[in-house]
């Protein structure tokens, strides 16, 4: 007799699975046929709000009804839990595995015992980066993996080349960002800078500074030393063994 309830439960689960798949297909078809930019949707899934579905393309998140008749671009807030569900979702989607960072294309700045780890993508002409770097002087016992990310102007590429090709990259960087002293002209193989740009494009790093912590979380924009300290503590030690950074 116990077999019948089990069969019924299995059939219900199968029916639900088919129903969910049909729902997803209907949404994909409706949106793809009406909005050309949504022809290649990566994922459709139900949200905690009944009747509302998340539509994801890369790290871009939209919302729609069960038939794909309406599209919402905005943030979904759980008022009971007091959480921004859209922000939580995007933070998860944009995480970068710290162990996968191509640290051979960065150089290191070590303060104190260097036990804590932080990766930063920065442009030498970025005013926010300069403010961040000056504040970062107050953070001790950290190893900063600095990825030169020249996206603001041709001059950014030139300064990045001069810093990357300097005998002491960390000193040249500090001169540029903290002491407003331009790096001396230098030349060398700068393929690492192009790889940094490609990595940033892949992971949608669109502004500087962008900080990446050992738990994979990232912060777009300058934050003060107190917030850096908090996030370093929250992130904990790095897992895995990333490739060593260039000096």
Tab-separated table of C-alpha atoms in Angstrom:
chain	number	residue	atom	x	y	z
A	1	UNK	CA	0.000	0.000	0.000
A	2	UNK	CA	2.947	2.306	0.602
A	3	UNK	CA	3.834	2.031	-3.082
A	4	UNK	CA	0.829	4.061	-4.266
A	5	UNK	CA	1.641	7.267	-2.312
A	6	UNK	CA	5.246	6.998	-3.474
A	7	UNK	CA	4.179	6.661	-7.103
A	8	UNK	CA	1.799	9.588	-6.739
A	9	UNK	CA	4.524	11.714	-5.205
A	10	UNK	CA	6.906	10.786	-8.022
A	11	UNK	CA	4.302	11.611	-10.643
A	12	UNK	CA	3.596	14.962	-8.985
A	13	UNK	CA	7.291	15.823	-8.962
A	14	UNK	CA	7.605	14.836	-12.611
A	15	UNK	CA	4.565	16.924	-13.521
A	16	UNK	CA	5.980	19.891	-11.616
A	17	UNK	CA	9.283	19.494	-13.444
A	18	UNK	CA	7.575	19.479	-16.834
A	19	UNK	CA	5.449	22.449	-15.747
A	20	UNK	CA	8.488	24.468	-14.676
A	21	UNK	CA	10.269	23.657	-17.938
A	22	UNK	CA	7.208	24.638	-19.972
A	23	UNK	CA	6.956	27.882	-18.015
A	24	UNK	CA	10.584	28.700	-18.700
A	25	UNK	CA	10.188	27.880	-22.400
A	26	UNK	CA	7.111	30.102	-22.671
A	27	UNK	CA	8.928	33.039	-21.093
A	28	UNK	CA	11.994	32.563	-23.287
A	29	UNK	CA	9.852	32.359	-26.421
A	30	UNK	CA	7.730	35.395	-25.598
A	31	UNK	CA	10.584	37.679	-24.605
A	32	UNK	CA	12.934	36.479	-27.349
A	33	UNK	CA	10.361	37.105	-30.071
A	34	UNK	CA	9.419	40.562	-28.798
A	35	UNK	CA	12.756	41.935	-27.618
A	36	UNK	CA	15.734	41.096	-29.872
A	37	UNK	CA	18.220	41.744	-27.053
A	38	UNK	CA	16.626	38.920	-25.073
A	39	UNK	CA	16.950	36.184	-27.681
A	40	UNK	CA	19.795	34.484	-25.786
A	41	UNK	CA	18.598	34.334	-22.199
A	42	UNK	CA	20.996	32.459	-19.914
A	43	UNK	CA	18.559	31.548	-17.161
A	44	UNK	CA	14.923	31.821	-16.123
A	45	UNK	CA	13.921	31.008	-12.583
A	46	UNK	CA	11.139	31.693	-10.127
A	47	UNK	CA	11.637	34.356	-7.462
A	48	UNK	CA	10.269	34.254	-3.898
A	49	UNK	CA	7.454	36.528	-5.098
A	50	UNK	CA	4.577	34.420	-6.526
A	51	UNK	CA	4.126	34.885	-10.252
A	52	UNK	CA	7.390	36.785	-10.714
A	53	UNK	CA	10.326	35.255	-12.594
A	54	UNK	CA	13.956	36.270	-12.837
A	55	UNK	CA	15.424	36.549	-16.326
A	56	UNK	CA	19.220	36.563	-16.423
A	57	UNK	CA	21.610	37.460	-19.225
A	58	UNK	CA	25.176	37.270	-18.008
A	59	UNK	CA	25.149	39.306	-14.821
A	60	UNK	CA	22.175	41.435	-15.889
A	61	UNK	CA	18.962	40.595	-14.046
A	62	UNK	CA	15.388	41.443	-15.092
A	63	UNK	CA	11.958	40.295	-13.926
A	64	UNK	CA	8.870	39.168	-15.803
A	65	UNK	CA	5.445	37.651	-15.299
A	66	UNK	CA	4.590	34.008	-16.038
A	67	UNK	CA	3.733	34.757	-19.686
A	68	UNK	CA	6.545	37.152	-20.501
A	69	UNK	CA	4.069	39.932	-21.183
A	70	UNK	CA	5.788	42.424	-18.910
A	71	UNK	CA	9.448	43.127	-18.203
A	72	UNK	CA	10.725	44.905	-15.109
A	73	UNK	CA	14.173	46.428	-14.791
A	74	UNK	CA	14.753	47.293	-11.173
A	75	UNK	CA	15.381	45.920	-7.704
A	76	UNK	CA	13.385	43.297	-5.830
A	77	UNK	CA	13.248	44.012	-2.095
A	78	UNK	CA	12.249	41.491	0.571
A	79	UNK	CA	10.667	43.878	3.066
A	80	UNK	CA	10.163	41.188	5.707
A	81	UNK	CA	13.793	40.089	5.666
A	82	UNK	CA	14.935	43.626	4.840
A	83	UNK	CA	17.152	42.406	2.021
A	84	UNK	CA	17.745	43.626	-1.490
A	85	UNK	CA	17.332	40.338	-3.371
A	86	UNK	CA	18.527	41.827	-6.655
A	87	UNK	CA	21.711	43.106	-5.058
A	88	UNK	CA	22.315	39.755	-3.352
A	89	UNK	CA	21.865	37.953	-6.647
A	90	UNK	CA	24.187	40.242	-8.609
A	91	UNK	CA	26.826	40.017	-5.883
A	92	UNK	CA	26.723	36.243	-6.216
A	93	UNK	CA	26.863	36.378	-10.017
A	94	UNK	CA	29.836	38.745	-10.059
A	95	UNK	CA	31.962	36.857	-7.552
A	96	UNK	CA	35.471	36.019	-8.744
A	97	UNK	CA	37.264	32.937	-7.449
A	98	UNK	CA	40.330	34.454	-5.806
A	99	UNK	CA	42.381	31.340	-6.522
A	100	UNK	CA	41.683	31.799	-10.240
A	101	UNK	CA	43.068	35.346	-10.429
A	102	UNK	CA	46.017	35.562	-12.863
A	103	UNK	CA	48.328	36.990	-10.222
A	104	UNK	CA	51.317	36.695	-12.545
A	105	UNK	CA	49.819	39.730	-14.311
A	106	UNK	CA	49.795	41.804	-11.111
A	107	UNK	CA	52.497	43.151	-8.839
A	108	UNK	CA	52.414	43.080	-5.060
A	109	UNK	CA	52.461	45.727	-2.376
A	110	UNK	CA	53.111	44.153	1.027
A	111	UNK	CA	52.481	45.894	4.332
A	112	UNK	CA	53.311	44.419	7.728
A	113	UNK	CA	53.141	40.621	7.760
A	114	UNK	CA	51.121	40.596	4.514
A	115	UNK	CA	48.895	37.769	5.771
A	116	UNK	CA	45.626	39.239	4.524
A	117	UNK	CA	45.011	39.318	0.780
A	118	UNK	CA	43.313	41.806	-1.509
A	119	UNK	CA	43.273	42.227	-5.299
A	120	UNK	CA	42.608	45.615	-6.880
A	121	UNK	CA	42.098	46.709	-10.489
A	122	UNK	CA	43.115	50.345	-10.955
A	123	UNK	CA	43.795	52.964	-13.613
A	124	UNK	CA	46.717	55.354	-12.902
A	125	UNK	CA	44.591	58.322	-14.033
A	126	UNK	CA	41.634	57.447	-11.803
A	127	UNK	CA	40.958	60.143	-9.199
A	128	UNK	CA	38.930	57.760	-7.022
A	129	UNK	CA	41.835	55.308	-7.162
A	130	UNK	CA	44.212	57.967	-5.882
A	131	UNK	CA	41.891	58.727	-2.991
A	132	UNK	CA	41.575	55.014	-2.278
A	133	UNK	CA	45.344	54.463	-2.402
A	134	UNK	CA	46.008	57.278	0.052
A	135	UNK	CA	43.463	55.807	2.469
A	136	UNK	CA	44.823	52.294	1.922
A	137	UNK	CA	48.090	53.442	3.512
A	138	UNK	CA	46.269	53.034	6.842
A	139	UNK	CA	45.637	49.298	6.316
A	140	UNK	CA	48.419	47.101	7.712
A	141	UNK	CA	49.303	43.393	7.488
A	142	UNK	CA	47.992	43.013	3.953
A	143	UNK	CA	49.268	41.916	0.554
A	144	UNK	CA	47.718	43.923	-2.258
A	145	UNK	CA	47.790	42.346	-5.721
A	146	UNK	CA	47.678	45.340	-8.016
A	147	UNK	CA	46.296	44.816	-11.513
A	148	UNK	CA	46.970	47.752	-13.816
A	149	UNK	CA	43.734	48.370	-15.699
A	150	UNK	CA	44.150	51.275	-18.162
A	151	UNK	CA	40.633	52.021	-19.365
A	152	UNK	CA	40.275	55.801	-19.032
A	153	UNK	CA	42.523	57.202	-21.768
A	154	UNK	CA	45.540	56.535	-24.009
A	155	UNK	CA	47.622	58.272	-21.338
A	156	UNK	CA	46.452	55.607	-18.870
A	157	UNK	CA	47.989	52.963	-21.107
A	158	UNK	CA	51.255	54.898	-21.315
A	159	UNK	CA	51.501	55.386	-17.555
A	160	UNK	CA	50.560	51.758	-16.942
A	161	UNK	CA	53.352	50.669	-19.314
A	162	UNK	CA	55.874	52.850	-17.502
A	163	UNK	CA	54.815	51.476	-14.118
A	164	UNK	CA	54.774	47.849	-15.279
A	165	UNK	CA	58.197	48.228	-16.878
A	166	UNK	CA	59.754	50.058	-13.925
A	167	UNK	CA	62.517	48.353	-11.959
A	168	UNK	CA	60.423	48.747	-8.783
A	169	UNK	CA	56.774	48.572	-9.833
A	170	UNK	CA	55.373	49.086	-6.350
A	171	UNK	CA	57.477	52.217	-5.804
A	172	UNK	CA	56.551	53.628	-9.225
A	173	UNK	CA	52.874	52.987	-8.452
A	174	UNK	CA	53.066	54.683	-5.057
A	175	UNK	CA	54.847	57.655	-6.615
A	176	UNK	CA	52.069	58.035	-9.184
A	177	UNK	CA	49.076	57.513	-6.907
A	178	UNK	CA	50.174	58.849	-3.518
A	179	UNK	CA	52.859	61.410	-4.320
A	180	UNK	CA	51.590	62.639	-7.740
A	181	UNK	CA	54.933	61.847	-9.338
A	182	UNK	CA	54.644	60.491	-12.864
A	183	UNK	CA	56.657	57.350	-13.611
A	184	UNK	CA	59.755	57.596	-15.761
A	185	UNK	CA	59.452	56.401	-19.348
A	186	UNK	CA	60.169	52.706	-19.697
A	187	UNK	CA	59.488	49.869	-22.117
A	188	UNK	CA	59.136	46.097	-21.875
A	189	UNK	CA	56.689	43.337	-22.713
A	190	UNK	CA	53.246	44.669	-21.749
A	191	UNK	CA	51.138	41.665	-22.755
A	192	UNK	CA	50.051	41.403	-19.108
A	193	UNK	CA	48.163	44.685	-19.434
A	194	UNK	CA	46.210	43.368	-22.394
A	195	UNK	CA	45.415	40.207	-20.460
A	196	UNK	CA	44.181	42.355	-17.576
A	197	UNK	CA	41.836	44.184	-19.940
A	198	UNK	CA	40.572	40.881	-21.337
A	199	UNK	CA	40.051	39.484	-17.829
A	200	UNK	CA	38.170	42.612	-16.813
A	201	UNK	CA	35.955	42.470	-19.875
A	202	UNK	CA	35.139	38.812	-19.189
A	203	UNK	CA	34.194	39.574	-15.601
A	204	UNK	CA	32.506	42.906	-16.399
A	205	UNK	CA	34.911	45.081	-14.463
A	206	UNK	CA	33.740	48.422	-15.850
A	207	UNK	CA	35.204	50.916	-13.392
A	208	UNK	CA	38.151	51.575	-11.132
A	209	UNK	CA	39.020	50.888	-8.464
A	210	UNK	CA	37.470	47.420	-8.297
A	211	UNK	CA	38.387	45.395	-5.225
A	212	UNK	CA	38.243	41.591	-5.014
A	213	UNK	CA	38.440	39.833	-1.649
A	214	UNK	CA	39.424	36.259	-0.826
A	215	UNK	CA	35.801	35.115	-0.462
A	216	UNK	CA	35.149	36.122	-4.087
A	217	UNK	CA	33.191	39.247	-3.196
A	218	UNK	CA	34.020	42.417	-5.013
A	219	UNK	CA	33.456	46.109	-4.471
A	220	UNK	CA	33.204	48.557	-7.395
A	221	UNK	CA	34.476	51.920	-6.249
A	222	UNK	CA	36.619	53.505	-3.557
A	223	UNK	CA	35.955	52.560	0.059
A	224	UNK	CA	37.702	53.875	3.152
A	225	UNK	CA	40.217	52.020	5.318
A	226	UNK	CA	37.603	51.097	7.914
A	227	UNK	CA	35.427	49.394	5.294
A	228	UNK	CA	38.462	47.617	3.817
A	229	UNK	CA	39.300	46.291	7.298
A	230	UNK	CA	35.749	45.044	7.776
A	231	UNK	CA	35.651	43.280	4.424
A	232	UNK	CA	39.070	41.709	4.937
A	233	UNK	CA	37.841	40.301	8.241
A	234	UNK	CA	34.590	39.049	6.701
A	235	UNK	CA	36.380	37.435	3.750
A	236	UNK	CA	38.846	35.389	5.808
A	237	UNK	CA	41.907	33.640	4.378
A	238	UNK	CA	42.221	32.796	0.698
A	239	UNK	CA	41.485	29.237	-0.408
A	240	UNK	CA	43.424	27.406	-3.095
A	241	UNK	CA	46.864	28.338	-4.376
A	242	UNK	CA	46.801	31.168	-6.918
A	243	UNK	CA	49.730	31.725	-9.230
A	244	UNK	CA	52.349	34.061	-7.748
A	245	UNK	CA	52.247	37.727	-8.617
A	246	UNK	CA	55.013	39.507	-10.439
A	247	UNK	CA	57.234	41.737	-8.345
